[in-house]
Coordinates of C-alpha atoms and ligand atoms in Angstrom, one line a residue:
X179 CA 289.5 -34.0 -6.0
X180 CA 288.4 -31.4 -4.2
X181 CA 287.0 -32.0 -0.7
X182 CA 285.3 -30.0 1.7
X183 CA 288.3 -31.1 4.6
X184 CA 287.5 -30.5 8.6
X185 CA 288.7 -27.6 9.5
X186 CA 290.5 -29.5 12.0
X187 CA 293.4 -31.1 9.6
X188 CA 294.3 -27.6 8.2
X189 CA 297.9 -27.4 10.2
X190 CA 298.3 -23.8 11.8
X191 CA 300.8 -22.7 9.6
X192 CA 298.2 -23.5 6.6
X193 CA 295.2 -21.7 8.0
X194 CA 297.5 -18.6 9.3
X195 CA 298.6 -18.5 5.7
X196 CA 295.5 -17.6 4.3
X197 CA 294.6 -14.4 7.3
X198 CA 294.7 -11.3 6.7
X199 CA 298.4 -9.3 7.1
X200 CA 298.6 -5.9 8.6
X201 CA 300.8 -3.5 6.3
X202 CA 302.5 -2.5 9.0
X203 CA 305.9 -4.5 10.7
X204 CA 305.2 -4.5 14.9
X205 CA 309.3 -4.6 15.5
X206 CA 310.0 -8.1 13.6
X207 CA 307.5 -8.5 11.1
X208 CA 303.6 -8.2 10.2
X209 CA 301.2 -8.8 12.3
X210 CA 298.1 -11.6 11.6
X211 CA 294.3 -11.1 12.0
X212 CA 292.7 -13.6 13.3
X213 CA 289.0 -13.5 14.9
X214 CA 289.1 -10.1 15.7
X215 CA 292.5 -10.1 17.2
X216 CA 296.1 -9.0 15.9
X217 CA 298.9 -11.6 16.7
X218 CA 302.3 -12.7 15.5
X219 CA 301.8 -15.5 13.5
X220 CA 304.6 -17.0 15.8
X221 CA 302.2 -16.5 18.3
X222 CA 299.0 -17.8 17.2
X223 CA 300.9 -20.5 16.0
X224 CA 300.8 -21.8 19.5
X225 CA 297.5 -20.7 20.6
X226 CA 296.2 -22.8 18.0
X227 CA 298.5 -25.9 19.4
X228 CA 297.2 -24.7 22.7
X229 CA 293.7 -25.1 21.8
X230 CA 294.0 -28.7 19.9
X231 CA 296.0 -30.3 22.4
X232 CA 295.7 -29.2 26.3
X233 CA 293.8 -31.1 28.7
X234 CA 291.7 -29.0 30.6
X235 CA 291.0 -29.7 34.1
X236 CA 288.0 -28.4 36.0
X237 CA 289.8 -27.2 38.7
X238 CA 292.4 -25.1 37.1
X239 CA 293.1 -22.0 37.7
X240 CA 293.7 -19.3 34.7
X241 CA 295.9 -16.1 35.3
X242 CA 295.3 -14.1 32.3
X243 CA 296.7 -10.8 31.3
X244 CA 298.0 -8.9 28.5
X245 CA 301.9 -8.8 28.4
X246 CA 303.6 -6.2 30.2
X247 CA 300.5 -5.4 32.3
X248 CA 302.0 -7.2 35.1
X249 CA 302.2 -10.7 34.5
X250 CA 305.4 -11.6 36.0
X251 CA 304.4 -10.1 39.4
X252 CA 300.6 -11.4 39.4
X253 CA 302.4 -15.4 38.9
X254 CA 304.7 -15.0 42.2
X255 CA 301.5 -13.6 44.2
X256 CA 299.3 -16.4 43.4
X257 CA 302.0 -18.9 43.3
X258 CA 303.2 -17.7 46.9
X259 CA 299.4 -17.7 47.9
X260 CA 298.8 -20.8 47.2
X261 CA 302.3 -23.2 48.1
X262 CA 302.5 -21.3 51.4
X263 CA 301.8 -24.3 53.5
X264 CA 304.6 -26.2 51.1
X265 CA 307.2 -23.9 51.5
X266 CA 309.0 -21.3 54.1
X267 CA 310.1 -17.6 53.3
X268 CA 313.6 -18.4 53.8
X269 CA 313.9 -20.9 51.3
X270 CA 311.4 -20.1 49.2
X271 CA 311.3 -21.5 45.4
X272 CA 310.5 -17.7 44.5
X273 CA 314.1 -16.8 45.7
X274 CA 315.9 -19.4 43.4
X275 CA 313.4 -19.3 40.1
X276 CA 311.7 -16.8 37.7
X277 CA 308.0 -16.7 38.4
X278 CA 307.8 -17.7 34.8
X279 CA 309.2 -21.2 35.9
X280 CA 306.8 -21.5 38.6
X281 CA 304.0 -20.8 37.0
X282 CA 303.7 -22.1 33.4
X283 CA 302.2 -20.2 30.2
X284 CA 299.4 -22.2 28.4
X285 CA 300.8 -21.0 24.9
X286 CA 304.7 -20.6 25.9
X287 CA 304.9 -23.2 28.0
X288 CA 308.3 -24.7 27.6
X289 CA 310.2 -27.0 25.1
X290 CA 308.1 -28.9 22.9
X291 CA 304.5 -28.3 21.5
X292 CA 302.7 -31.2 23.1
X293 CA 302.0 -30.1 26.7
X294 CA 303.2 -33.1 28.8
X295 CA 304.6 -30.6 31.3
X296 CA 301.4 -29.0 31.9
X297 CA 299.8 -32.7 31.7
X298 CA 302.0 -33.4 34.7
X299 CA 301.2 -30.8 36.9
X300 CA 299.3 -31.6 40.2
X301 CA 295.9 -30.1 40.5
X302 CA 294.5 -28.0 41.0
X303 CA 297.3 -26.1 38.4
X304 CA 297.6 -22.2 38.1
X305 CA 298.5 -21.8 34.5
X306 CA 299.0 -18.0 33.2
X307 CA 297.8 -17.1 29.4
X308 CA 297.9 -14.3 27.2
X309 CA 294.9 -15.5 24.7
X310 CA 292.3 -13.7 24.7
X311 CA 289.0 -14.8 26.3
X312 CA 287.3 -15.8 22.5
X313 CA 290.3 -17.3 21.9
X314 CA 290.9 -19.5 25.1
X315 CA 290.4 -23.3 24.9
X316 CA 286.8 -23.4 25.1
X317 CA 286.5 -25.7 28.4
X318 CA 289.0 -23.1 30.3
X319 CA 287.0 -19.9 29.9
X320 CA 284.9 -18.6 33.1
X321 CA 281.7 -20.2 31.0
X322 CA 283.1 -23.6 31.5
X323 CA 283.4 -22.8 35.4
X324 CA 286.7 -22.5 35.1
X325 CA 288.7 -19.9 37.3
X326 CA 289.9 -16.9 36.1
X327 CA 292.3 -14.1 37.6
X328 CA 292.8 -11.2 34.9
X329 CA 295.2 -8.3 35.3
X330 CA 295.4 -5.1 33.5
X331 CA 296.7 -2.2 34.0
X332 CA 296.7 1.7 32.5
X333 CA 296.7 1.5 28.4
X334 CA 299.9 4.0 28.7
X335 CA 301.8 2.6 30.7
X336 CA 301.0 -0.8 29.4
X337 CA 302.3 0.6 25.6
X338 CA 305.3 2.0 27.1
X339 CA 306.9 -1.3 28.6
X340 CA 305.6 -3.5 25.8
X341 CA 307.2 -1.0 23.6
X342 CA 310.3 -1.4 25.8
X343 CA 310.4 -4.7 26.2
X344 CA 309.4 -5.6 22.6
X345 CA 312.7 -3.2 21.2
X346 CA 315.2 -5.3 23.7
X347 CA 313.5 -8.7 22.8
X348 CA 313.6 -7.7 19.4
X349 CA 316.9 -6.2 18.8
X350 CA 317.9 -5.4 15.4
X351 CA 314.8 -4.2 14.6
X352 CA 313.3 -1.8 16.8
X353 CA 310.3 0.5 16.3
X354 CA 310.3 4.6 17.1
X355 CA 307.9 5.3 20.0
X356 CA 306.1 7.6 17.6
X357 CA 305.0 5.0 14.6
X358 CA 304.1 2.1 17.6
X359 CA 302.3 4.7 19.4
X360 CA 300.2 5.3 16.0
X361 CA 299.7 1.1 15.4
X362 CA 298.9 0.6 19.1
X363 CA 296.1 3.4 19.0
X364 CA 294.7 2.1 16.0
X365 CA 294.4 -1.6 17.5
X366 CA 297.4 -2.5 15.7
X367 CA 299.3 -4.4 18.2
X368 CA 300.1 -7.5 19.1
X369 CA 296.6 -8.7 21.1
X370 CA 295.4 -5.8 19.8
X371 CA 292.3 -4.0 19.8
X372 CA 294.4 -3.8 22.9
X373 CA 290.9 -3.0 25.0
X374 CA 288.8 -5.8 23.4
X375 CA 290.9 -7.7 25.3
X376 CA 289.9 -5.7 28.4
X377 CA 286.7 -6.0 27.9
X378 CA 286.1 -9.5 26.9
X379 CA 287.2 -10.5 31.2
X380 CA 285.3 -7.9 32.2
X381 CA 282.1 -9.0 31.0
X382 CA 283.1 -12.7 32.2
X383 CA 282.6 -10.7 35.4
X384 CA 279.1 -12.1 34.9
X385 CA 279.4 -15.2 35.3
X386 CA 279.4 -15.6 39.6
X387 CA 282.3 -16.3 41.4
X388 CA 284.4 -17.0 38.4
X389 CA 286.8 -14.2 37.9
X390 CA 288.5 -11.8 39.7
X391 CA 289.5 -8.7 38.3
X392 CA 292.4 -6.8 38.8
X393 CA 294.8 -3.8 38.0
X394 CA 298.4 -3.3 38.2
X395 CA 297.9 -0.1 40.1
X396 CA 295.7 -1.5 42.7
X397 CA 298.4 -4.1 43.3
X398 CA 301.1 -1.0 43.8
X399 CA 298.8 1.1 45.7
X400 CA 297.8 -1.7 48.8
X401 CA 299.5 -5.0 47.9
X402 CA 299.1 -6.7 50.9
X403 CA 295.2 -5.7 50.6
X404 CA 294.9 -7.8 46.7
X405 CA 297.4 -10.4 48.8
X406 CA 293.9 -11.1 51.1
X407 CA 291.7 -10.6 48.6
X408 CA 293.9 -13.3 46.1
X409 CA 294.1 -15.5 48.7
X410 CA 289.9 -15.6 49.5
X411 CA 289.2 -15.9 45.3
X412 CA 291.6 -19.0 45.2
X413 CA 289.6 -20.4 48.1
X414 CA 293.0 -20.8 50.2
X415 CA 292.0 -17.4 52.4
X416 CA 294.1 -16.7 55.3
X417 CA 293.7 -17.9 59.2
X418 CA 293.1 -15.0 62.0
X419 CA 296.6 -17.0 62.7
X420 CA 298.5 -16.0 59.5
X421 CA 296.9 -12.6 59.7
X422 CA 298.3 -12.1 63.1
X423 CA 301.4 -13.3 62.0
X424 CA 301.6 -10.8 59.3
X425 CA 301.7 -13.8 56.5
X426 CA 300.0 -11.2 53.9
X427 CA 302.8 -8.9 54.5
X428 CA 305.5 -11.8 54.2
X429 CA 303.5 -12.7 50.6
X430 CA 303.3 -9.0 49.5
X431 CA 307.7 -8.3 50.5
X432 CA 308.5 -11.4 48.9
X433 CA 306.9 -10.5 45.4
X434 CA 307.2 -7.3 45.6
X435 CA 309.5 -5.9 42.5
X436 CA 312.5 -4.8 44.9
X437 CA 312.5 -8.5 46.3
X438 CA 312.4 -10.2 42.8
X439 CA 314.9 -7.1 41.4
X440 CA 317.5 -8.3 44.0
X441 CA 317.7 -11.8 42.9
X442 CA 320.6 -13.4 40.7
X443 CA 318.0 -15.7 39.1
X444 CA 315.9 -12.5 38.1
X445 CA 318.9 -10.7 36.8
X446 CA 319.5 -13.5 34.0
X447 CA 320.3 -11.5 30.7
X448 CA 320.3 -14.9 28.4
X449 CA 317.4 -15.4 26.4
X450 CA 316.0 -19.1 27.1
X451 CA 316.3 -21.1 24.0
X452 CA 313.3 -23.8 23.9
X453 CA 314.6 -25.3 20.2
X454 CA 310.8 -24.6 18.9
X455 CA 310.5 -21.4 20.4
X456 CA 312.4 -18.7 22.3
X457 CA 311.5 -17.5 25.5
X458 CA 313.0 -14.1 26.5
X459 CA 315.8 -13.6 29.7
X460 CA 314.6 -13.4 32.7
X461 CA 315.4 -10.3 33.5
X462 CA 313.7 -8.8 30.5
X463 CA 310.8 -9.1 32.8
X464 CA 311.7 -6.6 35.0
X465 CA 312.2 -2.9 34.2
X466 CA 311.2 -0.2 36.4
X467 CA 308.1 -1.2 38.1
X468 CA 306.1 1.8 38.5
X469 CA 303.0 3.8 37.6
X470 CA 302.9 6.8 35.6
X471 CA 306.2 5.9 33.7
X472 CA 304.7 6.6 30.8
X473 CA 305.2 10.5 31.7
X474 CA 308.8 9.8 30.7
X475 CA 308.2 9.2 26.9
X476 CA 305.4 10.5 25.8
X477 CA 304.3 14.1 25.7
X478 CA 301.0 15.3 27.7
X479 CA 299.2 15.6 24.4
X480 CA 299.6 11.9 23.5
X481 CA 298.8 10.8 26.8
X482 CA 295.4 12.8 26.9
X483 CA 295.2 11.0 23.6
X484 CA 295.4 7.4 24.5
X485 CA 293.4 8.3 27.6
X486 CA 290.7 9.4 25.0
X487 CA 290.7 6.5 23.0
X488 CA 290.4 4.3 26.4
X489 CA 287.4 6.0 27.6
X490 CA 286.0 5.6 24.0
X491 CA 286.5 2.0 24.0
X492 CA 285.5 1.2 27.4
X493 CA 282.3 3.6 27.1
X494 CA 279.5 2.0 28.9
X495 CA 281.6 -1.0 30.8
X496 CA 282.0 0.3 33.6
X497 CA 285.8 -0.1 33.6
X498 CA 288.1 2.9 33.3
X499 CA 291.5 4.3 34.0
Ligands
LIG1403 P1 307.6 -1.7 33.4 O1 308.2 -1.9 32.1 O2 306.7 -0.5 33.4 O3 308.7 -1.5 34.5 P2 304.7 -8.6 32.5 O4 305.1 -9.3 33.7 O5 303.3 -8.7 32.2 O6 305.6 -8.9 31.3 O7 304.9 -7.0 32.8 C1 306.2 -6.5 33.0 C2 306.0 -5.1 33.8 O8 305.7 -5.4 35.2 C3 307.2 -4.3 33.7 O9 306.8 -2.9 33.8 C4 307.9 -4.8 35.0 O10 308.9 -3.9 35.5 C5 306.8 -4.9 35.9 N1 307.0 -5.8 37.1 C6 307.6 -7.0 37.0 N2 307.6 -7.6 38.3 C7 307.0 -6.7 39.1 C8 306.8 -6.7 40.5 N3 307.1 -7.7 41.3 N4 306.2 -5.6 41.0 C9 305.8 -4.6 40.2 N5 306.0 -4.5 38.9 C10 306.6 -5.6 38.3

């Protein structure tokens, strides 16, 4: 018989099954639309898991980004920030494990799919996310009151690591800078419209006190400056004590990319095998660390390009690059 079932008992891979497919592979396969956004269906596969089965909690604390705009580097500032009373510099927890272990991803969060490792975190949790705002477990977006930290960082130099990153992840099949360069510009990238993403945080900007928006360069330019600033949105600011005591400074050296660089745990080449999912080595996560990289592999033309196409999107916002 044919009835009208809740959309809720569809599984994942049912619904994704039915999207729309771009005609174009990004590295390993096709990419899925769903609500506006581009994904892997690997991918959305979990955001949708995310969605039906996390446990919010009012007081949790949402690091959101788009990948490669700084991610790894935005996890061991707030993490640092906000266990500084818990731990000192010389045995820090930074100096012994990937950020990514420290801070866990709602969507890639480990083994398994059901979240009891998030579940047993002690409040309030920092928990880092890739899903776009619309796509976010309702009761953890800045409407719900819930905290938000979102990083982003120059559209070209963004596309240049992820297309980096994504050719070494995905070995085997790997994608000319030209033809990704094309798909990425045309909003066909993973997360892509790659600046709806943008501009979804930015207008959570709105809602008071909720989000704090940042960008990779700002970070490069005066860490120890977004180390204060972190440190005042996650209500833990710093004592005329710590200041004095150059604490910022400690925070800033100890996450800053030649720290992390120099670590064995960081220079891990084997790719961590979950069973459900893979999770790539950590030291996929670190590459060169700078601004204007993009220089290197793109010509002037197609950077005035993307640069184009950023002020096009972003017309009106108020945010620019
Ligand atoms: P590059 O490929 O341009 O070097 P994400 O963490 O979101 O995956 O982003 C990875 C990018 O951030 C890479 O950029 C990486 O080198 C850079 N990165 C990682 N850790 C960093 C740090 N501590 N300081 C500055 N950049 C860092």
């Amino acid at each position: 018989t044919m009835s009208a079932a809740p959309s809720k008992s569809i599984s994942p891979k049912d619904l994704i099954s039915t999207l729309p497919t771009s005609s174009d592979d990004w590295c390993s396969g096709p990419l899925v639309l769903y609500k506006n956004y581009w994904l892997r269906s690997t991918v959305l596969e979990r955001i949708l898991l995310a969605q039906a089965t996390i446990k919010p909690r009012d007081d949790d604390i949402i690091l959101a980004t788009q990948p490669k705009s700084g991610t790894t580097w935005l996890k061991a500032l707030a993490f640092a920030i906000t266990n500084r009373g818990r731990y000192g510099f010389g045995d820090h927890p930074l100096l012994t494990h990937h950020p990514h272990q420290l801070v866990l991803s709602i969507e890639f969060h480990g083994p398994g799919g059901d979240h009891t490792d998030l579940n047993a975190l002690a409040s309030p949790r920092l928990l880092s996310t890739h899903i776009p705002m619309s796509l976010l477990p309702p009761e953890m977006s800045p409407s719900s009151g819930r905290r938000v930290v979102y990083l982003c960082r120059d559209p070209k130099d963004t596309f240049v690591s992820r297309w980096h990153f994504d050719n070494k992840i995905f070995h085997g099949s790997t994608m000319e800078l030209d033809k990704a360069y094309d798909l990425f510009c045309r909003g066909l990238s993973p997360y892509g419209p790659f600046w709806e993403h943008y501009l979804e945080y930015w207008k959570a900007l709105a809602t008071p006190n909720k989000v704090l928006f940042l960008k990779y360069e700002e970070i490069k330019e005066d860490s120890v400056r977004v180390v204060q600033k972190l440190a005042a949105f996650l209500r833990v600011p710093f004592s005329q004590e710590e200041e004095s005591s150059g604490v910022p400074e400690e925070v800033a050296r100890l996450c800053s990319f030649e720290t992390l660089t120099s670590l064995q745990v960081n220079q891990v080449s084997v790719v961590n095998d979950h069973g459900d999912h893979r999770f790539p080595a950590n030291s996929a996560f670190f590459r060169k660390g700078q601004v204007g990289d993009w220089a290197n592999h793109m010509s002037r033309e197609m950077g005035e390009n993307m640069d184009q196409i950023t002020k096009d999107r972003l017309k009106g916002s108020g945010l620019a690059f």
